[in-house]
Short mmCIF file of C-alpha atoms in Angstrom, two decimals:
data_model
loop_
_atom_site.label_atom_id
_atom_site.label_comp_id
_atom_site.label_asym_id
_atom_site.label_seq_id
_atom_site.Cartn_x
_atom_site.Cartn_y
_atom_site.Cartn_z
CA MET R 1 -59.77 -27.71 -25.63
CA SER R 2 -62.56 -26.79 -27.55
CA THR R 3 -61.85 -22.71 -26.91
CA GLN R 4 -58.19 -23.34 -28.24
CA VAL R 5 -59.94 -25.30 -31.55
CA CYS R 6 -61.83 -22.53 -32.11
CA GLY R 7 -59.36 -20.12 -31.91
CA VAL R 8 -57.77 -21.37 -34.96
CA LEU R 9 -61.06 -20.36 -37.06
CA PRO R 10 -62.53 -17.52 -35.42
CA ARG R 11 -64.98 -16.49 -37.61
CA ARG R 12 -66.17 -19.81 -37.63
CA ARG R 13 -66.07 -20.46 -33.98
CA TYR R 14 -69.52 -21.84 -33.29
CA THR R 15 -69.12 -24.35 -36.67
CA ALA R 16 -66.07 -25.48 -35.21
CA ILE R 17 -67.61 -26.22 -31.83
CA SER R 18 -71.03 -27.63 -33.43
CA VAL R 19 -68.57 -30.36 -35.53
CA ILE R 20 -66.79 -31.24 -32.37
CA ASN R 21 -70.15 -31.64 -30.61
CA GLY R 22 -70.94 -33.39 -34.08
CA ALA R 23 -67.87 -35.96 -34.20
CA ILE R 24 -68.48 -36.77 -30.27
CA ASP R 25 -72.54 -37.54 -31.06
CA SER R 26 -71.18 -40.01 -33.78
CA SER R 27 -69.81 -42.01 -31.29
CA ALA R 28 -72.61 -43.40 -30.84
CA ILE R 29 -72.61 -45.95 -33.84
CA MET R 30 -70.21 -47.71 -31.57
CA LEU R 31 -73.50 -49.07 -29.98
CA LEU R 32 -74.20 -50.73 -33.69
CA ILE R 33 -70.95 -51.87 -33.85
CA PHE R 34 -71.59 -53.38 -30.43
CA LYS R 35 -74.72 -54.86 -31.93
CA LEU R 36 -73.50 -56.61 -34.92
CA CYS R 37 -70.51 -58.41 -32.81
CA TYR R 38 -72.89 -59.76 -30.15
CA ASN R 39 -75.28 -61.36 -32.92
CA SER R 40 -72.33 -62.51 -34.83
CA GLY R 41 -71.79 -64.36 -31.15
CA ILE R 42 -68.87 -62.29 -29.45
CA PRO R 43 -69.61 -62.64 -26.34
CA PHE R 44 -70.38 -59.32 -24.35
CA LYS R 45 -68.12 -59.19 -21.96
CA THR R 46 -65.28 -59.59 -24.58
CA ILE R 47 -66.67 -56.55 -26.65
CA ILE R 48 -66.15 -54.27 -23.69
CA ILE R 49 -62.96 -55.02 -23.07
CA VAL R 50 -61.89 -54.92 -25.74
CA TYR R 51 -63.67 -51.90 -26.44
CA TYR R 52 -62.07 -50.33 -23.62
CA SER R 53 -58.44 -51.32 -24.47
CA PHE R 54 -59.12 -49.40 -27.31
CA VAL R 55 -60.37 -46.32 -25.82
CA PHE R 56 -57.85 -46.48 -23.38
CA GLY R 57 -54.74 -47.32 -25.85
CA HIS R 58 -55.15 -44.41 -28.07
CA GLY R 59 -56.44 -41.56 -25.95
CA LEU R 60 -52.88 -42.62 -24.18
CA LEU R 61 -51.91 -42.21 -27.79
CA PHE R 62 -53.50 -39.07 -29.20
CA THR R 63 -53.21 -36.67 -26.22
CA PHE R 64 -49.10 -37.09 -26.06
CA THR R 65 -48.39 -37.44 -30.05
CA ILE R 66 -51.25 -35.83 -32.24
CA PHE R 67 -52.16 -32.56 -30.40
CA PRO R 68 -49.99 -29.62 -31.04
CA LYS R 69 -48.98 -27.58 -28.19
CA ASN R 70 -49.55 -24.16 -29.24
CA LEU R 71 -52.72 -23.64 -30.66
CA PRO R 72 -54.30 -20.53 -30.20
CA ASP R 73 -55.91 -19.43 -26.72
CA SER R 74 -59.17 -17.90 -27.31
CA THR R 75 -59.44 -17.23 -23.74
CA ASN R 76 -56.68 -15.11 -23.76
CA THR R 77 -58.54 -13.11 -26.53
CA ASP R 78 -61.75 -10.72 -26.54
CA ILE R 79 -64.93 -12.09 -28.49
CA GLY R 80 -65.96 -9.04 -29.53
CA ASN R 81 -62.57 -7.63 -31.15
CA GLY R 82 -60.47 -9.74 -31.01
CA ARG R 83 -58.29 -7.57 -28.45
CA SER R 84 -56.11 -9.44 -25.85
CA ASN R 85 -57.07 -9.36 -22.57
CA GLU R 86 -54.13 -7.93 -21.49
CA GLU R 87 -54.92 -4.73 -23.82
CA ASP R 88 -58.04 -4.27 -21.49
CA SER R 89 -56.76 -4.94 -18.00
CA ASN R 90 -57.95 -1.49 -16.90
CA SER R 91 -61.63 -2.44 -18.27
CA SER R 92 -64.64 -3.36 -16.29
CA ASN R 93 -66.30 -7.06 -15.93
CA CYS R 94 -68.04 -6.52 -18.83
CA ASN R 95 -68.04 -4.02 -21.42
CA THR R 96 -69.78 -3.35 -24.34
CA GLY R 97 -67.47 -3.63 -27.26
CA LEU R 98 -67.93 -3.17 -31.71
CA LYS R 99 -67.89 -6.73 -33.05
CA THR R 100 -67.08 -7.28 -36.84
CA ASP R 101 -68.44 -9.78 -38.35
CA THR R 102 -67.82 -12.36 -41.67
CA ASP R 103 -69.31 -9.44 -43.68
CA GLY R 104 -67.42 -6.86 -41.85
CA GLN R 105 -70.30 -5.26 -40.39
CA LEU R 106 -69.56 -3.88 -36.65
CA LYS R 107 -72.37 -5.26 -33.85
CA ASN R 108 -72.36 -4.23 -29.91
CA GLU R 109 -71.35 -7.05 -28.00
CA LYS R 110 -70.85 -8.03 -24.67
CA VAL R 111 -67.34 -8.48 -23.52
CA PHE R 112 -65.85 -10.45 -20.32
CA ILE R 113 -63.10 -9.44 -19.52
CA LYS R 114 -59.93 -11.84 -18.07
CA SER R 115 -57.96 -9.06 -16.23
CA GLY R 116 -56.74 -10.25 -12.49
CA GLU R 117 -59.54 -9.65 -10.01
CA GLY R 118 -62.04 -8.38 -12.66
CA ARG R 119 -62.17 -12.02 -12.93
CA ILE R 120 -65.82 -12.94 -12.99
CA SER R 121 -66.98 -16.04 -10.58
CA LEU R 122 -67.88 -19.00 -11.58
CA LEU R 123 -70.36 -19.18 -8.62
CA SER R 124 -72.06 -15.85 -9.44
CA ILE R 125 -72.25 -16.79 -13.19
CA ILE R 126 -73.93 -20.33 -12.15
CA ARG R 127 -76.35 -18.85 -9.70
CA GLY R 128 -77.31 -16.56 -12.28
CA PRO R 129 -81.28 -16.41 -13.73
CA THR R 130 -79.63 -16.92 -17.30
CA PHE R 131 -77.41 -20.35 -17.08
CA ILE R 132 -79.70 -22.00 -14.64
CA ILE R 133 -82.91 -21.17 -17.10
CA HIS R 134 -80.31 -22.54 -19.72
CA THR R 135 -79.12 -25.51 -17.65
CA CYS R 136 -83.28 -26.40 -17.23
CA PHE R 137 -83.24 -26.48 -20.84
CA VAL R 138 -80.66 -28.43 -21.92
CA SER R 139 -81.44 -31.01 -18.76
CA ILE R 140 -85.37 -31.40 -20.27
CA SER R 141 -84.20 -31.76 -23.72
CA THR R 142 -81.38 -33.90 -22.73
CA LEU R 143 -84.41 -36.15 -20.40
CA ARG R 144 -86.61 -36.48 -23.85
CA SER R 145 -83.41 -37.60 -25.91
CA PHE R 146 -82.85 -40.69 -23.66
CA ILE R 147 -86.16 -41.50 -23.13
CA PHE R 148 -86.18 -41.75 -26.80
CA THR R 149 -83.23 -44.25 -27.44
CA GLY R 150 -84.96 -46.19 -24.41
CA THR R 151 -87.71 -46.90 -25.54
CA VAL R 152 -87.70 -47.15 -29.64
CA ASN R 153 -87.33 -50.71 -29.01
CA THR R 154 -90.44 -51.30 -27.34
CA LEU R 155 -92.19 -48.90 -29.73
CA LEU R 156 -90.58 -50.94 -32.70
CA LYS R 157 -92.00 -54.41 -31.24
CA ARG R 158 -95.39 -52.83 -31.01
CA LEU R 159 -95.48 -51.56 -34.26
CA THR R 160 -94.10 -55.24 -36.13
CA ASN R 161 -93.99 -58.87 -34.81
CA ASP R 162 -91.00 -59.70 -37.42
CA LYS R 163 -88.04 -59.63 -35.52
CA GLU R 164 -85.90 -59.33 -38.26
CA LYS R 165 -87.50 -55.75 -38.93
CA VAL R 166 -86.97 -54.70 -35.46
CA ASP R 167 -83.33 -55.25 -36.05
CA PHE R 168 -83.14 -53.61 -39.55
CA TYR R 169 -84.57 -49.87 -37.70
CA LEU R 170 -82.30 -50.16 -34.94
CA THR R 171 -79.39 -50.57 -37.49
CA ILE R 172 -80.53 -48.01 -39.84
CA LEU R 173 -81.07 -45.77 -36.49
CA GLY R 174 -77.57 -46.94 -35.46
CA LEU R 175 -76.03 -45.82 -39.11
CA ILE R 176 -78.80 -42.50 -39.08
CA GLN R 177 -76.61 -41.53 -35.33
CA PHE R 178 -73.41 -41.80 -37.31
CA THR R 179 -74.49 -38.79 -39.55
CA GLY R 180 -74.25 -36.54 -36.69
CA ILE R 181 -70.76 -34.93 -37.47
CA VAL R 182 -72.18 -33.86 -40.61
CA LEU R 183 -75.85 -32.45 -39.63
CA ALA R 184 -73.46 -30.83 -37.19
CA PHE R 185 -72.95 -27.94 -39.97
CA VAL R 186 -76.41 -27.13 -39.85
CA PRO R 187 -76.47 -25.42 -36.32
CA GLY R 188 -72.78 -24.71 -36.70
CA PHE R 189 -73.15 -22.45 -39.78
CA LEU R 190 -76.54 -21.31 -38.22
CA LEU R 191 -75.00 -20.01 -34.93
CA ASP R 192 -72.07 -18.25 -36.97
CA TRP R 193 -74.36 -16.63 -38.55
CA TYR R 194 -74.97 -12.34 -38.09
CA PRO R 195 -77.86 -11.17 -39.89
CA ALA R 196 -77.95 -6.90 -40.50
CA GLY R 197 -79.90 -5.36 -37.75
CA ARG R 198 -81.04 -8.57 -35.59
CA HIS R 199 -79.96 -8.72 -31.98
CA ARG R 200 -76.83 -10.32 -31.66
CA ASN R 201 -78.16 -13.16 -30.24
CA PHE R 202 -80.60 -13.95 -32.82
CA SER R 203 -78.59 -16.70 -34.06
CA ILE R 204 -78.39 -18.44 -30.63
CA ILE R 205 -82.06 -17.54 -30.06
CA LEU R 206 -83.36 -19.12 -33.32
CA SER R 207 -80.71 -22.13 -32.33
CA PHE R 208 -82.97 -22.82 -29.07
CA VAL R 209 -86.22 -22.70 -30.86
CA LEU R 210 -85.41 -24.81 -33.74
CA THR R 211 -84.20 -27.26 -30.48
CA GLY R 212 -87.43 -27.36 -28.92
CA LEU R 213 -89.33 -27.43 -32.15
CA ILE R 214 -87.14 -30.65 -33.11
CA SER R 215 -87.69 -31.71 -29.83
CA ILE R 216 -91.63 -31.75 -30.74
CA LEU R 217 -91.40 -33.14 -34.36
CA VAL R 218 -89.72 -36.78 -32.74
CA THR R 219 -92.32 -36.35 -29.91
CA VAL R 220 -95.16 -36.02 -33.03
CA GLY R 221 -93.48 -38.84 -34.56
CA PHE R 222 -93.21 -41.08 -32.21
CA LEU R 223 -96.26 -40.90 -31.38
CA ILE R 224 -97.75 -41.67 -35.31
CA PRO R 225 -97.92 -45.76 -35.48
CA VAL R 226 -96.20 -45.84 -38.74
CA LEU R 227 -93.14 -48.03 -38.93
CA GLU R 228 -91.38 -46.67 -42.13
CA LEU R 229 -92.11 -43.09 -40.69
CA GLN R 230 -89.60 -43.83 -38.31
CA ILE R 231 -86.68 -43.53 -40.25
CA PHE R 232 -87.46 -39.65 -41.03
CA ASN R 233 -88.00 -39.29 -36.95
CA PHE R 234 -84.51 -41.31 -36.73
CA PHE R 235 -83.63 -38.31 -38.89
CA LEU R 236 -85.22 -35.92 -36.73
CA TYR R 237 -84.05 -37.43 -33.66
CA SER R 238 -79.82 -37.18 -34.91
CA LEU R 239 -80.70 -33.62 -35.69
CA LEU R 240 -81.97 -32.94 -31.95
CA ARG R 241 -78.82 -34.18 -30.34
CA THR R 242 -76.36 -32.19 -32.63
CA PHE R 243 -78.51 -29.02 -32.19
CA LEU R 244 -79.10 -29.55 -28.34
CA TYR R 245 -75.50 -29.87 -27.80
CA SER R 246 -73.48 -27.46 -30.62
CA THR R 247 -76.38 -24.80 -29.07
CA HIS R 248 -75.53 -25.70 -25.42
CA SER R 249 -71.95 -24.96 -26.07
CA SER R 250 -71.81 -22.06 -28.68
CA PHE R 251 -74.92 -20.49 -26.13
CA ILE R 252 -72.05 -21.25 -23.25
CA MET R 253 -69.27 -19.61 -25.17
CA LYS R 254 -70.88 -16.83 -26.28
CA ASN R 255 -72.38 -15.48 -23.51
CA PHE R 256 -70.11 -16.07 -20.60
CA PRO R 257 -66.24 -15.54 -20.12
CA LEU R 258 -64.02 -18.23 -21.59
CA TYR R 259 -62.19 -18.91 -18.70
CA HIS R 260 -65.05 -20.43 -17.04
CA ALA R 261 -66.54 -22.13 -20.61
CA GLY R 262 -65.45 -25.56 -19.74
CA ALA R 263 -66.47 -25.81 -16.15
CA LEU R 264 -69.98 -24.19 -17.09
CA VAL R 265 -70.28 -26.93 -19.62
CA GLY R 266 -69.51 -29.66 -17.64
CA PHE R 267 -71.27 -28.30 -14.98
CA SER R 268 -74.60 -28.49 -16.96
CA LEU R 269 -73.82 -31.68 -18.67
CA LEU R 270 -73.93 -33.17 -14.84
CA ILE R 271 -77.03 -31.31 -14.10
CA SER R 272 -78.71 -32.94 -17.13
CA ALA R 273 -77.24 -36.01 -16.11
CA VAL R 274 -79.05 -36.46 -13.05
CA VAL R 275 -81.72 -34.73 -14.03
CA SER R 276 -81.82 -37.81 -17.09
CA LEU R 277 -81.97 -40.54 -13.80
CA SER R 278 -85.53 -39.65 -13.49
CA GLN R 279 -85.91 -41.58 -16.43
CA ILE R 280 -86.36 -44.82 -14.91
CA PRO R 281 -89.25 -44.48 -12.51
CA ILE R 282 -90.82 -43.09 -16.04
CA PHE R 283 -90.12 -46.64 -17.74
CA ALA R 284 -91.21 -48.30 -14.28
CA LEU R 285 -94.53 -46.51 -14.78
CA MET R 286 -94.07 -47.40 -18.52
CA ASP R 287 -93.50 -51.28 -17.74
CA GLY R 288 -96.13 -51.15 -14.57
CA PRO R 289 -99.27 -49.67 -14.93
CA TYR R 290 -98.92 -48.58 -18.55
CA LYS R 291 -98.26 -52.33 -19.48
CA GLY R 292 -95.61 -51.76 -21.55
CA ASP R 293 -97.00 -49.13 -23.85
CA PRO R 294 -93.61 -46.32 -24.89
CA THR R 295 -96.35 -43.77 -25.94
CA TRP R 296 -98.30 -43.25 -22.76
#
């Protein structure tokens, strides 16, 4: 679906991807809604039943009603110069084409061709070093994100004994996570930026660097025992998630064949989810030998 939506905005392809990821990230506000409902006395079982009934109902409604049936399919379009893959049926699997950016400048771009026997196999991409390294980066960053979520309540309780303050800061965290759809424009515009004279992957590389830097800043802010500072840290955390998933999807769509984009995004997220299970022994260590200290 992302590749089709991005086909509508070819010059803002990665901004569209970022906004989609930001919208998904903003759904974390449901945790805040759960919290407010539970605090008001609604049983947790009732909350879950109502929530999943709504998800199932509106999912069916939107699937069969609002989605247009004739969105441009960018999987049939050459990323580099917008030509149909049918026109390049006699080309090799991977060619070097000329890319025209929004300023009309031509750039070298790696172009993958979808043409019968020339299709690149999914397995060969998954076994390649580029995809493996990328998946490792995404897995580690996702684990860092989940650990922050799992330890923030413990951290706040160590910084203040006031339960109302802890509840207040958790509410702020929930509200800030809703800003993901707005913050998504930051990595989106960055990823669509093609500065003259730079490597064709300059914007992607810069986005990866910023993702790592923001992750470090979140960790540093987490270690500073100042309660008020955590509000700023919540913004950094939301920005981290936005950069991580926007860069992840954009990198795959930019560097691999679009007809495998969905499978590659899903597989890398599956691997990162499996890696994130290591948070269980990490939390066990925190509650055991480290006596509940989330900063160990």
